[in-house]
XYZ file of C-alpha atoms in Angstrom:
132
model
C 357.135 -24.501 35.771
C 353.408 -25.109 35.980
C 351.020 -22.327 34.999
C 347.259 -22.175 35.403
C 344.371 -21.104 33.239
C 341.150 -20.034 34.944
C 337.999 -20.714 32.964
C 334.338 -19.878 33.545
C 331.845 -22.211 31.940
C 328.343 -21.001 31.140
C 326.512 -24.285 30.511
C 326.043 -27.626 32.258
C 327.866 -29.392 29.404
C 330.173 -27.234 27.293
C 333.351 -27.554 25.243
C 335.556 -24.447 25.513
C 338.363 -23.916 22.989
C 341.543 -23.177 24.972
C 344.001 -23.504 22.073
C 344.852 -19.790 21.827
C 345.254 -19.389 25.587
C 347.688 -22.314 25.775
C 349.593 -20.985 22.759
C 349.929 -17.619 24.545
C 351.651 -19.438 27.418
C 353.953 -21.200 24.938
C 354.864 -17.885 23.289
C 355.581 -16.292 26.679
C 357.804 -19.261 27.570
C 359.690 -18.775 24.284
C 359.726 -22.516 23.597
C 360.267 -23.399 19.946
C 360.238 -27.185 20.221
C 359.055 -29.330 23.097
C 355.897 -30.591 24.730
C 352.917 -29.204 26.578
C 351.024 -31.092 29.269
C 347.481 -29.941 29.988
C 345.780 -31.286 33.117
C 342.268 -30.552 34.388
C 342.156 -30.229 38.192
C 338.555 -31.407 38.523
C 336.724 -34.739 38.566
C 333.737 -33.503 36.558
C 335.604 -31.973 33.612
C 338.070 -33.129 30.984
C 340.275 -32.082 28.090
C 340.350 -33.328 24.509
C 341.597 -32.559 21.008
C 339.007 -32.436 18.247
C 337.773 -30.350 15.330
C 337.883 -26.622 15.890
C 336.644 -25.311 12.532
C 332.951 -26.187 12.756
C 331.169 -25.285 16.033
C 328.587 -27.997 15.291
C 331.180 -30.652 16.160
C 331.574 -29.515 19.767
C 327.771 -29.341 20.129
C 327.516 -32.852 18.662
C 330.135 -34.182 21.092
C 328.375 -32.578 24.073
C 324.971 -33.865 22.940
C 326.301 -37.371 22.317
C 327.932 -37.547 25.753
C 324.684 -36.305 27.336
C 322.803 -39.113 25.563
C 325.415 -41.771 26.354
C 325.557 -40.797 30.034
C 322.289 -39.140 31.065
C 321.533 -37.981 34.586
C 319.869 -41.147 35.825
C 317.965 -42.324 38.879
C 320.346 -45.240 39.441
C 323.331 -43.041 40.316
C 323.934 -43.013 44.074
C 326.465 -40.178 44.503
C 324.957 -37.700 46.987
C 325.936 -34.569 45.017
C 323.806 -35.693 42.066
C 326.536 -35.196 39.476
C 327.596 -38.794 38.817
C 326.968 -38.403 35.089
C 329.596 -35.637 35.026
C 332.109 -37.912 36.768
C 331.493 -40.661 34.208
C 331.867 -38.250 31.266
C 335.117 -36.957 32.740
C 336.415 -40.528 32.955
C 335.449 -41.210 29.332
C 337.076 -38.034 27.971
C 340.117 -37.974 30.266
C 341.730 -35.316 32.395
C 345.023 -34.731 30.564
C 346.589 -34.272 27.146
C 350.223 -34.148 26.080
C 350.771 -32.126 22.932
C 353.891 -31.452 20.930
C 355.240 -27.949 20.331
C 356.781 -27.121 16.961
C 357.963 -23.667 15.886
C 356.467 -22.135 19.012
C 352.935 -23.476 18.448
C 350.954 -26.543 19.414
C 351.418 -29.212 16.774
C 347.812 -29.731 15.717
C 346.207 -30.886 12.497
C 344.554 -28.385 10.190
C 341.151 -28.734 11.822
C 342.189 -29.590 15.383
C 341.717 -27.527 18.545
C 342.254 -28.141 22.259
C 339.055 -28.178 24.311
C 338.299 -27.941 27.998
C 335.204 -30.099 28.531
C 332.758 -28.964 31.205
C 330.303 -31.570 32.460
C 329.014 -29.966 35.693
C 328.717 -26.278 34.960
C 328.414 -23.485 35.100
C 331.506 -23.141 37.272
C 334.919 -21.531 37.548
C 337.633 -24.078 36.715
C 341.410 -24.403 36.717
C 343.603 -26.074 34.139
C 347.296 -26.715 34.794
C 349.729 -26.290 31.899
C 353.372 -27.389 31.903
C 355.542 -26.381 28.965
C 358.814 -28.233 28.473
C 361.531 -27.379 25.952
C 363.519 -30.075 24.177
C-alpha cells in the first residue's frame, strides 16, 4: 500500500528532515524487516540521505546547490524555475531504504531529507513500505 506525506516548505531552497514521519508510517505498518521506497511527486523537489546531526550540513548542501545551479538568464522555461528542475535531477526523486527492527536502517549521523527547490509550497511524498 502506498501512503502519502504532505509537507509545507517555507523557503525557496530547503531540506526538511522527514525521517521521523517515515518511521511513524513504518511503526504503524508493523514491519520489522523490509524496505521503504520514498518518491517525490514533483519535478522541482527531491529526496536524499545525508547528515542529520548538524543543521549546518543541510544549509551547506542547499547553498552549494544554489551556487552550482543559480537562477540564470539562459534558462528558457517559461515558469522561470529551471534551476529547480536541474537541482531535482541532480539530487533525484526517490530513495529505497532498508528497514531493520522496525526502523529505517541509517548510519549514526544519517537522516532522510525532502529537498525543496521551488518553495515555499505544499508538497506530497509517496511512501511504500514492504515487509520481507
